[in-house]
Coordinates of C-alpha atoms in Angstrom, one line a residue:
Chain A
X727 CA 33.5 79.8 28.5
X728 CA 34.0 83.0 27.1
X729 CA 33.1 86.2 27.8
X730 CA 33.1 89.0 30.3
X731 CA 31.8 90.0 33.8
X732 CA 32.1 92.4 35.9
X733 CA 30.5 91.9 39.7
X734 CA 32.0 91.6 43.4
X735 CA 34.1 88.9 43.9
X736 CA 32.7 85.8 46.8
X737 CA 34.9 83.2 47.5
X738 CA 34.4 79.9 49.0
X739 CA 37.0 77.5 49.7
X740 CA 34.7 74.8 49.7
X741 CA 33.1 72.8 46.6
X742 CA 29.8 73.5 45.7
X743 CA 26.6 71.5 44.6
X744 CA 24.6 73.6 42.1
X745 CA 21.6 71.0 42.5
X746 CA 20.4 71.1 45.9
X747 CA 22.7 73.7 46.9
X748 CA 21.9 76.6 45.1
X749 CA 18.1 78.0 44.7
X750 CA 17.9 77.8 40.9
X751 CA 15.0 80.7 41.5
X752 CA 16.6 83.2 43.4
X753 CA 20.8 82.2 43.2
X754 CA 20.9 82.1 47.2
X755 CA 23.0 79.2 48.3
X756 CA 20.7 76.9 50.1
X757 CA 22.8 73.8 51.9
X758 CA 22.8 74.0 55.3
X759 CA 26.7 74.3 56.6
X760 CA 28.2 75.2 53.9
X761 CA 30.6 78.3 54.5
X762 CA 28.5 80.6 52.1
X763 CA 25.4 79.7 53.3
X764 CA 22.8 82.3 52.7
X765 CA 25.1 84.6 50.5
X766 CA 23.6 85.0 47.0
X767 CA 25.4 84.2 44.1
X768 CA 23.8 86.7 41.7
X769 CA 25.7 89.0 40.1
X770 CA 29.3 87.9 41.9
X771 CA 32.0 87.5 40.2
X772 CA 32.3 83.2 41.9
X773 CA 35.6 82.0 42.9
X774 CA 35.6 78.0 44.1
X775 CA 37.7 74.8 43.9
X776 CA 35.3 73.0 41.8
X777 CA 31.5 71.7 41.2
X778 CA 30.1 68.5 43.1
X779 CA 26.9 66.4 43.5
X780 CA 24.2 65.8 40.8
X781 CA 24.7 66.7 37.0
X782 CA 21.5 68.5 37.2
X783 CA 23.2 71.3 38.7
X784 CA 24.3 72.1 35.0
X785 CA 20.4 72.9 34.5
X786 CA 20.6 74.8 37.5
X787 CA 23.5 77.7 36.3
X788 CA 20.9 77.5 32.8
X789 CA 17.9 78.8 35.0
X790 CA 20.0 81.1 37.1
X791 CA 21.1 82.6 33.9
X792 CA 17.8 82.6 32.1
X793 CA 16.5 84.8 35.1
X794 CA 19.3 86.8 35.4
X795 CA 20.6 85.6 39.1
X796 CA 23.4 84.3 37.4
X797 CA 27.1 84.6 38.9
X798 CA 28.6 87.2 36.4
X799 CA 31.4 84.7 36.6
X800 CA 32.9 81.9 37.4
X801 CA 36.4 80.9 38.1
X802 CA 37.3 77.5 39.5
X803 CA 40.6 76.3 40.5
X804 CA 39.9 72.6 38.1
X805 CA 36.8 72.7 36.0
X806 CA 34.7 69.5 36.0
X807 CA 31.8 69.1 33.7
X808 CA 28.9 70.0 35.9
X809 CA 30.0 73.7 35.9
X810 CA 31.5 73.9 32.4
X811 CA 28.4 72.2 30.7
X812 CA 26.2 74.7 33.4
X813 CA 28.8 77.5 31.9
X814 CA 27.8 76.7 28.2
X815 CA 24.0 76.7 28.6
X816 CA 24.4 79.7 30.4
X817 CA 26.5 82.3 28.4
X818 CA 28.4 82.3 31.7
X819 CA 32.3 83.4 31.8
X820 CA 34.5 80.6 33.1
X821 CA 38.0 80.4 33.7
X822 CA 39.6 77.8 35.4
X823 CA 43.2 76.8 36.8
X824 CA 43.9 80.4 37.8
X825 CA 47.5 81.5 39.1
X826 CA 47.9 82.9 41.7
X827 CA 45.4 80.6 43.3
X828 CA 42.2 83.3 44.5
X829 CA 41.3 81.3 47.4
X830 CA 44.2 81.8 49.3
X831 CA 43.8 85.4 48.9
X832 CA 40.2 85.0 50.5
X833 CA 40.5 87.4 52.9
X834 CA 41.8 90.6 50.8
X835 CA 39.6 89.5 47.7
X836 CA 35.9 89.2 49.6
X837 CA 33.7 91.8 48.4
X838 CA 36.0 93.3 45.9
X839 CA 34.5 94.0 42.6
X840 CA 36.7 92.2 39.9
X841 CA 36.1 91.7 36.3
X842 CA 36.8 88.5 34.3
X843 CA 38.0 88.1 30.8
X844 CA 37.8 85.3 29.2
X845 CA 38.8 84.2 25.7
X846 CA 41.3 82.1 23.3
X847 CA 41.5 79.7 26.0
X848 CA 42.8 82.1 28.7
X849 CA 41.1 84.3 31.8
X850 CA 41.9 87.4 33.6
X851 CA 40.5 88.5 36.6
X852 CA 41.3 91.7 37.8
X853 CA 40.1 93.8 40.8
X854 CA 39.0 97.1 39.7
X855 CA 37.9 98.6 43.1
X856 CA 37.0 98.1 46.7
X857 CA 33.4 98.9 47.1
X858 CA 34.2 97.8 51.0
X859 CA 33.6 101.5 52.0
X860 CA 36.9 102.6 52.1
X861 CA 37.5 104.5 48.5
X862 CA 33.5 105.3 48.9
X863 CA 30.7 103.3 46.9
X864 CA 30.5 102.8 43.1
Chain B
X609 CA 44.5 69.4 22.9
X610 CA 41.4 67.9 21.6
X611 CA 41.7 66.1 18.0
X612 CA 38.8 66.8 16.2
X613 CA 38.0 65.3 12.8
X614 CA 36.8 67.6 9.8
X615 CA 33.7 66.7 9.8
X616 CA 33.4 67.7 13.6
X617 CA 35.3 71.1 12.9
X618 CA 32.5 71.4 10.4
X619 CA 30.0 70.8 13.2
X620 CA 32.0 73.4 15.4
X621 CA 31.7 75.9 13.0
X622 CA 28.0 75.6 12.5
X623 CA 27.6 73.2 9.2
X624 CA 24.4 71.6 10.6
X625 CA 23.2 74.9 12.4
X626 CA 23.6 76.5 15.5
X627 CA 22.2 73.9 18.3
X628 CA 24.5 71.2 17.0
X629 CA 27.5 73.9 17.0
X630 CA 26.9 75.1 20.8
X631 CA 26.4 71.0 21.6
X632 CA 29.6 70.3 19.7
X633 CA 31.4 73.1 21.8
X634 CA 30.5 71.9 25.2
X635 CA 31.5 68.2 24.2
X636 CA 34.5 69.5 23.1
X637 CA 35.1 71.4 26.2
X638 CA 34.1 68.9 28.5
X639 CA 36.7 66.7 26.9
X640 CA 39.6 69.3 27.2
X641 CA 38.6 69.2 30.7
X642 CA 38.7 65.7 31.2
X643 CA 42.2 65.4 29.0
X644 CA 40.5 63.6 26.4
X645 CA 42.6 63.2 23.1
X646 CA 39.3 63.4 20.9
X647 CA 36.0 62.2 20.8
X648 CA 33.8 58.9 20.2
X649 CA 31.5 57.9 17.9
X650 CA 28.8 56.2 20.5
X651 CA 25.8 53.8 19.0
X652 CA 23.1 55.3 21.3
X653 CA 22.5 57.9 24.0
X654 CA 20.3 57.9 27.2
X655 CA 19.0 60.8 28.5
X656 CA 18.5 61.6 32.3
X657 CA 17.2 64.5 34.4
X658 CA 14.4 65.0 32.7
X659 CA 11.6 65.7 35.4
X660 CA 9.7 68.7 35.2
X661 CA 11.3 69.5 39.1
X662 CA 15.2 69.4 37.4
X663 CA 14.3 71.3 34.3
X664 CA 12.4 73.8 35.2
X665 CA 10.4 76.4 32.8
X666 CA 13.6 77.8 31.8
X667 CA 15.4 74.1 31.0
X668 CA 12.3 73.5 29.3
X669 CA 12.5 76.3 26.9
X670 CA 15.8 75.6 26.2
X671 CA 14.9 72.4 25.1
X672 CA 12.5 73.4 23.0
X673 CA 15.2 76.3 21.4
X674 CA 17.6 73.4 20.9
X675 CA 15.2 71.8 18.8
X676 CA 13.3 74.9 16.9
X677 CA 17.5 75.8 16.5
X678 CA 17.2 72.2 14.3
X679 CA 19.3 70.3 16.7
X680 CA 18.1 66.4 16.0
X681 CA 19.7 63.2 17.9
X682 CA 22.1 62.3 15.6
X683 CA 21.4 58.3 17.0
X684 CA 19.4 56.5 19.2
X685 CA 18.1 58.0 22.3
X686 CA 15.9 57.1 24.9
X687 CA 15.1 58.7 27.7
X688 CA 15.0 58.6 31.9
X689 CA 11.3 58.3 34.2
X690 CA 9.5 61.7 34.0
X691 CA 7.4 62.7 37.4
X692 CA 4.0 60.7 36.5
X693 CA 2.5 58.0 34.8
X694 CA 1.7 60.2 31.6
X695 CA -1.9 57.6 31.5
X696 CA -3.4 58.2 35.1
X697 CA -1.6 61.4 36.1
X698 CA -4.2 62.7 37.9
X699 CA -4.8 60.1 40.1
X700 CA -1.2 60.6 41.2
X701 CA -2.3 64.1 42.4
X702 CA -0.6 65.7 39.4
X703 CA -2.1 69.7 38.3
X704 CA -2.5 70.5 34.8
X705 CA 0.1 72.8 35.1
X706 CA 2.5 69.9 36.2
X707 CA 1.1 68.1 33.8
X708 CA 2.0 70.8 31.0
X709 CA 5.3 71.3 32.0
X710 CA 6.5 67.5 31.7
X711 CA 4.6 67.1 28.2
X712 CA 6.9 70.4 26.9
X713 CA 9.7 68.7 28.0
X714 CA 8.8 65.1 26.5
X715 CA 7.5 66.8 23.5
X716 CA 10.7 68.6 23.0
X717 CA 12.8 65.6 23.0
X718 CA 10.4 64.0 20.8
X719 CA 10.6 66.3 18.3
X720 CA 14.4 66.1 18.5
X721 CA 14.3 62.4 17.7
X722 CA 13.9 60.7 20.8
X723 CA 11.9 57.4 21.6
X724 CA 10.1 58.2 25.0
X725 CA 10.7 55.4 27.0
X726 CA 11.1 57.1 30.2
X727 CA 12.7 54.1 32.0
X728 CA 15.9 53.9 33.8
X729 CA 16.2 50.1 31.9
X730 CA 17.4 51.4 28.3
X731 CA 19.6 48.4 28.5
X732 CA 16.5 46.5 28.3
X733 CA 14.7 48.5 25.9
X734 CA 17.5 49.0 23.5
X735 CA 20.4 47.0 24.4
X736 CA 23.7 47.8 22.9
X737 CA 26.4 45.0 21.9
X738 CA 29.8 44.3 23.3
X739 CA 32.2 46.9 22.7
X740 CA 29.9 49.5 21.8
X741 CA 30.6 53.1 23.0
X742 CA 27.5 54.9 24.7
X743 CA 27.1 58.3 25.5
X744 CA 24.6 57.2 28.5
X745 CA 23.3 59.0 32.1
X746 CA 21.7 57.6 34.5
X747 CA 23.8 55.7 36.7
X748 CA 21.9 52.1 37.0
X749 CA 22.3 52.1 32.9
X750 CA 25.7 53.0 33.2
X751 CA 26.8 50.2 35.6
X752 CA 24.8 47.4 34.1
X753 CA 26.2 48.4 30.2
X754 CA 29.8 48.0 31.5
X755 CA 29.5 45.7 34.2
X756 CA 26.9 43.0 32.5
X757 CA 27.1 43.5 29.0
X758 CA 30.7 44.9 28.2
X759 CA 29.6 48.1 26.3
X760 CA 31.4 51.2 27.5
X761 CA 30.1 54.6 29.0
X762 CA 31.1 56.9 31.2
X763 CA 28.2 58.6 33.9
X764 CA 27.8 61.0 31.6
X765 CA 25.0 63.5 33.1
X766 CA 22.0 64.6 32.1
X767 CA 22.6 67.3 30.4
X768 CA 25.7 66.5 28.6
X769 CA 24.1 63.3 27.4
X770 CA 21.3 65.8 25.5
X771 CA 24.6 67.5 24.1
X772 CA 26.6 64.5 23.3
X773 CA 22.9 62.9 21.9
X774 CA 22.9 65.7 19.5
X775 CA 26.8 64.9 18.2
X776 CA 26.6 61.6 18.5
X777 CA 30.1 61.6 20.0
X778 CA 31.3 62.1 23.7
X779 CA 34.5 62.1 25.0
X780 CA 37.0 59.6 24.5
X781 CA 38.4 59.2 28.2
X782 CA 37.9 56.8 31.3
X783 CA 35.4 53.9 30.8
X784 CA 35.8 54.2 27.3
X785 CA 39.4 53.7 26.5
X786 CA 40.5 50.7 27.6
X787 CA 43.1 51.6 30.2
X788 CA 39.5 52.9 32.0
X789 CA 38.6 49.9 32.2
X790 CA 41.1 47.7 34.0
X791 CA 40.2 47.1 37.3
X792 CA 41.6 49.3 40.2
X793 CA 40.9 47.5 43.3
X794 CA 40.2 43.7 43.8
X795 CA 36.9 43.7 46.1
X796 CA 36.7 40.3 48.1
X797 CA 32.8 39.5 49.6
X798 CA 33.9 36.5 50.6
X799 CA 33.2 37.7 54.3
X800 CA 29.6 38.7 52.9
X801 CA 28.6 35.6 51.1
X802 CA 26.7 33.6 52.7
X803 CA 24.9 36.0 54.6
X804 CA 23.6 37.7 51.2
X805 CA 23.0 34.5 49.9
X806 CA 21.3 33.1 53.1
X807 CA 19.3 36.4 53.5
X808 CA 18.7 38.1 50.2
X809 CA 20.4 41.5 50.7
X810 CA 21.9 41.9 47.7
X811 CA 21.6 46.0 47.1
X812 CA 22.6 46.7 50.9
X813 CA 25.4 44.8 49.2
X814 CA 25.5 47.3 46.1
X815 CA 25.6 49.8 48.8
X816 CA 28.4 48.9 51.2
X817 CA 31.0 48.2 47.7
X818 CA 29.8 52.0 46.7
X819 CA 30.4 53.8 50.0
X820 CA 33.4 51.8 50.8
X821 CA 35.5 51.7 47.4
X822 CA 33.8 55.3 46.4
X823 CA 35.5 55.5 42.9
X824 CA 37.3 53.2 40.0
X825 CA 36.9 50.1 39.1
X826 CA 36.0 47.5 41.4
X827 CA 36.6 43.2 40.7
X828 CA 34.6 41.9 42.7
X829 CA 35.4 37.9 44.1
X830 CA 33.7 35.5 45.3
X831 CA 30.8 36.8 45.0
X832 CA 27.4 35.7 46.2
X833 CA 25.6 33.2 44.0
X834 CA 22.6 34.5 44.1
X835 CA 23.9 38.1 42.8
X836 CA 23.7 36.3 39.2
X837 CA 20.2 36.5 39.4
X838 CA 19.2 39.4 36.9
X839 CA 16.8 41.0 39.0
X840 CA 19.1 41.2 41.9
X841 CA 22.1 42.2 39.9
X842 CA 20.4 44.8 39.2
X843 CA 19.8 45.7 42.3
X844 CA 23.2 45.6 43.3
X845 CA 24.1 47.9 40.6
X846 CA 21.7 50.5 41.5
X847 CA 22.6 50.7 45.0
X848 CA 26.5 50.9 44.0
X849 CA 25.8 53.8 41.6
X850 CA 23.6 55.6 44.6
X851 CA 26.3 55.1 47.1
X852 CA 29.3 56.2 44.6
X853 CA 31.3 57.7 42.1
X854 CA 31.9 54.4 40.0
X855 CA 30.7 53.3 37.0
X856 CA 31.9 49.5 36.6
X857 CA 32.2 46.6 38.3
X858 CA 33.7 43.8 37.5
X859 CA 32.1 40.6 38.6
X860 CA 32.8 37.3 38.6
X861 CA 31.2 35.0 36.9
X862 CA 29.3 37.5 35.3
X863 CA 30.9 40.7 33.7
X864 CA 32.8 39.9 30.5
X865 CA 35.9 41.7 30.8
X866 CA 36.4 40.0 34.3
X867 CA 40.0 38.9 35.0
X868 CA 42.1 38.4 37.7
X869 CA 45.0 41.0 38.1
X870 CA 47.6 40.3 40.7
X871 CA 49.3 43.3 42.7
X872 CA 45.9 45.5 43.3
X873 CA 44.8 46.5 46.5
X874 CA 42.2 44.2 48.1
X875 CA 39.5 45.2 50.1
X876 CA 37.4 43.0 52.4
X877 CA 33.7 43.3 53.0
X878 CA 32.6 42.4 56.4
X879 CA 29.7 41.1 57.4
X880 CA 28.9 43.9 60.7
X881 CA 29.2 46.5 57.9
X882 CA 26.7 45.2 55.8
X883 CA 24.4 45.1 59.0
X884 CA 25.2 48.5 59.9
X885 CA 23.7 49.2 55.9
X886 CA 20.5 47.5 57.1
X887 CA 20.1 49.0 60.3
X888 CA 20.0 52.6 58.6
X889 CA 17.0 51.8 56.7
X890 CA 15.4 49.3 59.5
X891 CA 12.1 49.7 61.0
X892 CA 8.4 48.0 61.2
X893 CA 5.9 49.9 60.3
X894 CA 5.1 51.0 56.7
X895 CA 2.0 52.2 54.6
X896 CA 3.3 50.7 51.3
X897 CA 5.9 48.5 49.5
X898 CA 7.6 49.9 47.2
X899 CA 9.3 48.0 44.3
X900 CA 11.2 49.2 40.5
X901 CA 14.1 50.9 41.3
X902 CA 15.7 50.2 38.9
X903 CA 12.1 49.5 36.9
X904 CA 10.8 45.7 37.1
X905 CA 11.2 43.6 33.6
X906 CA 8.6 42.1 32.3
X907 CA 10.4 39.1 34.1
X908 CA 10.3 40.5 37.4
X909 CA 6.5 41.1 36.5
X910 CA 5.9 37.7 35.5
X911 CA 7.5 36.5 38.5
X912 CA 5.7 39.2 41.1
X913 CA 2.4 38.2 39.5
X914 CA 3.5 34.1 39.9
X915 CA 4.7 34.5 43.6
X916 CA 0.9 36.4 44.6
X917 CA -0.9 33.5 42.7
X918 CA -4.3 35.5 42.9
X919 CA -4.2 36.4 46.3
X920 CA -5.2 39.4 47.2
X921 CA -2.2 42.0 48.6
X922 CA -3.0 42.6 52.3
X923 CA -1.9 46.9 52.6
X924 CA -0.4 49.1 49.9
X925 CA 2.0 47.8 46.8
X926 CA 3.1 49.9 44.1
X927 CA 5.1 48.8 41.7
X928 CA 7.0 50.8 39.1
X929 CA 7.8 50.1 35.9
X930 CA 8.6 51.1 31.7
X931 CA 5.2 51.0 29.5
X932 CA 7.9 49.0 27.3
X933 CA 7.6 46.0 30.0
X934 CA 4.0 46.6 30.8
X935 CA 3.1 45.7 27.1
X936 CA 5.5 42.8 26.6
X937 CA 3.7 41.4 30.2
X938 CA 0.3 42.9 30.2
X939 CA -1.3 39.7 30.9
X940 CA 1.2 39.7 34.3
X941 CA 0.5 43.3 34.9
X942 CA -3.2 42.1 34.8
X943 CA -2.9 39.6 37.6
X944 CA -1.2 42.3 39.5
X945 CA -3.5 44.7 39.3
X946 CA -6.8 41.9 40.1
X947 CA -4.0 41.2 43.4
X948 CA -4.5 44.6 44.6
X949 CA -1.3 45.9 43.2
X950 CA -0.5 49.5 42.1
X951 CA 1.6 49.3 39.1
X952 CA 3.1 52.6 37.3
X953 CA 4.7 53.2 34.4
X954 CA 6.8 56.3 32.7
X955 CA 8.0 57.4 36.2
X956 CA 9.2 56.0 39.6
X957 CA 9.5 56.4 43.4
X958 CA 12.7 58.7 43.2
X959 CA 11.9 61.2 40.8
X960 CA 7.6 61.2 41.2
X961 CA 6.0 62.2 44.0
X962 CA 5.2 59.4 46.6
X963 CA 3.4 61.5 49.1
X964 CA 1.2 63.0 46.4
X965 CA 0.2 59.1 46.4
X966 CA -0.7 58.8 50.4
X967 CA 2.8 57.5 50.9
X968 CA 4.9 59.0 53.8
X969 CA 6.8 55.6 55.4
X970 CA 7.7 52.8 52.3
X971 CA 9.5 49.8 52.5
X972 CA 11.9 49.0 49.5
X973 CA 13.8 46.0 48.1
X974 CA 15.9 48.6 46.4
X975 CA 19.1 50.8 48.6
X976 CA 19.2 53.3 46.0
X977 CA 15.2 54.4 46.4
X978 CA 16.2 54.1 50.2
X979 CA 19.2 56.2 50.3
X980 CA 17.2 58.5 47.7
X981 CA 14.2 58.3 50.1
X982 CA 15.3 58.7 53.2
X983 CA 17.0 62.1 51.1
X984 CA 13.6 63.3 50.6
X985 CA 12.3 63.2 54.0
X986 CA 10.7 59.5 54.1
X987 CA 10.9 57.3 56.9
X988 CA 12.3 53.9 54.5
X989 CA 12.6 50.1 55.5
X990 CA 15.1 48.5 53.4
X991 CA 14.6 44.4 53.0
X992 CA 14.4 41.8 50.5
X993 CA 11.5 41.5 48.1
X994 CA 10.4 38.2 49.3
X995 CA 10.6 38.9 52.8
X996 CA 8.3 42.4 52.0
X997 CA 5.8 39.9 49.7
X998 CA 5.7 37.7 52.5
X999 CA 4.8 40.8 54.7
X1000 CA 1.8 41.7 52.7
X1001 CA 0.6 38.4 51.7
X1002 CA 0.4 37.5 55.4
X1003 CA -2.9 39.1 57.5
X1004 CA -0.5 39.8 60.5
X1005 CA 0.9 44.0 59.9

C-alpha cells in the first residue's frame, strides 16, 4: 500500500499469524514460541517473510490501525493476501520483495528506526538512526 | 500487470464512489500479488468471518463506513454463522452488548445488499451452476462448489470476499482458470475403504487427505461408497478444508471434472493413519453431542428426526443448523425438539460459544468442529453420527 512510516525497525524471520497471533487490542504478539513473542508491534516499522493462518487476520491489522497500535509499516519479503487486504483496510505502508533481503541483516537492523516509502509500485526503507544508545536517544 | 477493463478503471477511479474504489484497489492488488492477468466476473459471493469475536467494534464500523460510503454488493451474497441463534440469544448466555455488536454487523451487510443466511451451506441456500465463477470464503462452501458441483472459487477469505462482493469480480488465478483445476496428485484410499465404509469415519477421512496432501488438487480413487452419501461428503469436505490449504478435490464417481491423469504422483492412505486421526479425538465421556458442522439440511433433519422415532434423547444433543433448513423441515425440527433435542440456527459450535451453553466435553460426527474444538480448549470425541445416536438413545452412559 502506499504511504509513509517512520518507526524502529523489528524483524522476525519467521511468518506470522495476525489472527491468533497478534492481540488486535494492544499489537503485542501473542503465540506462544514464536521468536517475537511478547514484543509489540505498535509503531515498528515490521519486517517478515510473509502472513499465515486465518484470513481474519486481515480484520486484525484494520483494528490495530483503527486504535493506533498499528505497525507504521510493513515490509514483507512475498506479499500474500492476508497482509495486503489487512494493509488496505488499514492505511498501512507495505512494501514487499525488498532487495537486499532485511532479514538477513537482522542483527545490524533490530531496533534501528527506519522509514518506509512507498508509492508507484515501489518501497524504500531507509535507516535514519540508531536509537540503540550509541549516537544518544531521539 | 493486471488487465483491467474500462469499466473497472472507472471503478478504480471512483465512478460508483469511494467504498467500491478502495474494494476495487485491494482486488486489484491482491491479484498482482497472486500474478493474476485480470479479474472475473463471479455470479455470487459468500461472506465469512463475520462473528462479533473476528470483527471487532472497529471491523464493525468499518462495515458500517463501507456501506454509509454507498458501497452495495454488486451480486448475490450470503453470508457465514454469526455467534448466536439471533431468536433465543439469551438462552445461549449472550449480553445485550454481544447481542448489539453482532446485529451492527448483520445490519451492515444488510443494508449493503446481503441476504442473512448465516450458514456455512450457501451451496444449499443458493446454489450456483456448473462453470460459474464465485468469489466465495468459507472453506466447506469452497470445497463442495468445486469438488460436487463444478463451479469454481478460490478460499477467498473473509474479508476479501466483502471486497470482491462489492466488485463483483475477484481474481482470475488458481481454481478459477482451468490449469487450477487439473489435478495435482492422484490420492488412492483404496487402503482406507472398507474400513470407512465398514465403520463410518468418513471426515477422519477428510482429515487424514488434508493433513497428508496439505495443498493442490487432490483425485481421489477408489473411494469409499458410502462417501457419496451427501451428508457424509460433506463431512469429508469439511474436515479436508480444516486440516489444509486445498480447495478441490476430485472424486470419483462424484465430482464432475473427475478424470484420470497418468504420470501424477500417487499417494496411498493407510488404514493405521486413519486410526491415529481417531485416537486424537477419542475418549468416553461427554456432556453433549454435537452435530452441523457443516449445518444439517433439511435432509439430514428429516433423517435425525426419522432415526429418534419419538424417543426421547437420553443426555444432551444440540444440533446446529440454517433458519433456511429449519423452515423447509420445521415439521422435522418439531420432532426433534418433542425428542429432547437442542436445535440452533444462524450460528454453530465453532464460531458460538459452547460453554456459554453448559458444554465443556462434546462429542462430534464432524473432524473439523473437533480439530476446531479441541483449538479452543474442549476435551472432543470424534465418531460417527450413528454410533453417537446410538449412544444417547441407549440408557447405558
Amino acid at each position: 500500500m502506499r504511504g509513509r512510516g517512520r518507526g524502529p525497525l523489528l524483524v522476525s524471520e519467521e511468518p506470522l499469524s495476525f489472527y491468533g497471533g497478534v492481540d488486535p487490542l494492544t499489537g503485542k504478539i501473542v503465540e506462544r514460541g514464536h521468536e517475537l513473542y511478547g514484543r509489540s508491534v505498535a509503531g515498528a516499522i515490521l519486517v517478515f517473510p510473509y502472513g499465515k493462518g486465518s484470513t481474519v487476520g486481515s480484520y486484525t491489522l484494520l483494528r490495530l490501525a483503527r486504535r493506533g497500535k498499528a505497525p507504521a509499516g510493513i515490509v514483507n519479503l512475498a506479499s500474500e493476501p492476508i497482509v495486503v487486504v489487512g494493509c488496505m483496510l488499514g492505511g498501512i505502508p507495505l512494501m514487499d520483495s525488498p532487495d537486499p533481503n532485511p532479514i538477513a541483516l537482522k542483527r545490524e537492523l533490530e531496533g534501528r528506526e527506519a522509514e518506509l516509502v512507498v508509492e508507484g509500485g515501489t518501497g524504500l526503507l531507509k535507516v535514519v538512526a540508531d536509537v540503540r544508545g550509541e549516537e544518544g536517544g531521539p | 500487470m493486471v488487465q483491467l477493463t474500462p469499466e473497472e478503471k472507472g471503478m478504480l477511479a471512483g465512478s460508483l464512489g469511494e467504498g467500491v474504489a478502495l474494494a476495487m484497489e485491494s482486488v486489484v492488488r491482491v491479484a498482482e500479488v497472486l500474478g493474476a492477468p485480470r479479474l472475473v466476473k463471479v455470479s455470487s459471493a459468500h461472506i465469512s468471518g463475520v462473528s462479533y469475536k473476528n470483527l471487532g467494534e472497529e471491523g464493525v464500523e468499518f462495515l458500517e463506513e463501507l456501506a454509509a460510503k454507498g458501497a452495495r454488493f454488486s451480486v448475490p451474497t450470503t453470508v457465514n454463522p454469526a455467534g448466536f441463534d439471533m431468536e433465543v440469544y439469551r438462552e445461549m448466555g449472550v449480553g445485550e452488548e454481544e447481542y448489539e455488536l453482532q446485529m451492527r454487523i448483520v445490519r451492515a451487510l444488510a443494508s449493503m445488499g446481503a441476504r442473512v443466511t448465516l450458514s456455512c451451506t450457501p451451496y444449499l441456500i443458493n446454489p450456483p451452476s456448473f462453470g460459474d465463477h464465485l468469489a466465495w470464503a468459507e472453506s466447506n462452501a469452497v470445497l463442495y462448489a468445486n469438488s460436487v458441483i463444478g463451479a469454481r472459487t478460490n478460499r477467498e477469505g473473509g474479508p476479501l470476499s466483502v471486497l470482491e462482493a462489492i466488485v463483483g469480480r475477484a481474481p482470475y488465478v488458481g481454481l478459477h482458470t482451468d490449469e487450477g483445476r487439473a489435478p495435482t496428485v492422484v490420492v488412492d484410499a483404496g487402503g482406507v475403504r472398507s474400513f470407512v465404509e465398514r465403520t463410518g469415519a468418513v471426515s477422519a477421512l477428510g482429515y487424514l487427505l488434508g493433513a497428508k496432501v496439505k495443498a493442490g488438487v487432490p483425485l481421489l480413487v477408489n473411494a469409499p461408497r458410502n462417501l457419496a452419501h451427501p451428508g457424509n461428503l460433506r463431512l469429508f469436505l469439511a474436515a479436508v478444508g480444516a486440516a489444509s490449504s486445498i480447495g478441490m478435490v476430485l472424486v470419483e464417481g462424484v465430482s464432475p471434472e473427475f478424470k484420470r491423469v497418468e504420470g501424477l504422483k500417487e499417494i496411498a492412505l493407510e488404514e493405521g493413519e486413519l486410526e491415529r486421526v481417531l485416537d486424537k479425538w477419542s475418549g468416553e465421556a461427554f456432556d453433549a453431542v454435537v452435530l452441523g458442522c457443516p449445518h444439517l439440511s433439511p435432509g439430514e433433519l428429516a433423517e435425525l428426526a426419522s432415526r429418534l422415532g419419538g424417543r426421547r434423547v437420553k443426555g444432551r444433543v444440540l444440533v446446529f443448523t440454517s433458519r433456511w433448513a429449519v423452515s423447509r423441515a420445521a415439521d422435522a425440527v418439531e420432532a426433534l425438539r418433542r425428542s429432547g433435542v437442542e436445535v440452533y440456527a444462524d450460528t454453530c459450535m465453532v464460531v458460538g460459544n459452547l460453554s456459554a451453553l453448559g458444554v465443556r466435553r462434546c462429542a462430534t460426527d464432524s473432524a473439523k468442529a473437533a480439530f476446531y474444538l479441541s483449538n479452543q480448549g474442549y476435551e472432543v470425541v470424534l465418531a460417527p453420527r450413528d454410533f453417537l445416536l446410538k449412544a444417547v438413545l441407549s440408557s447405558q452412559r
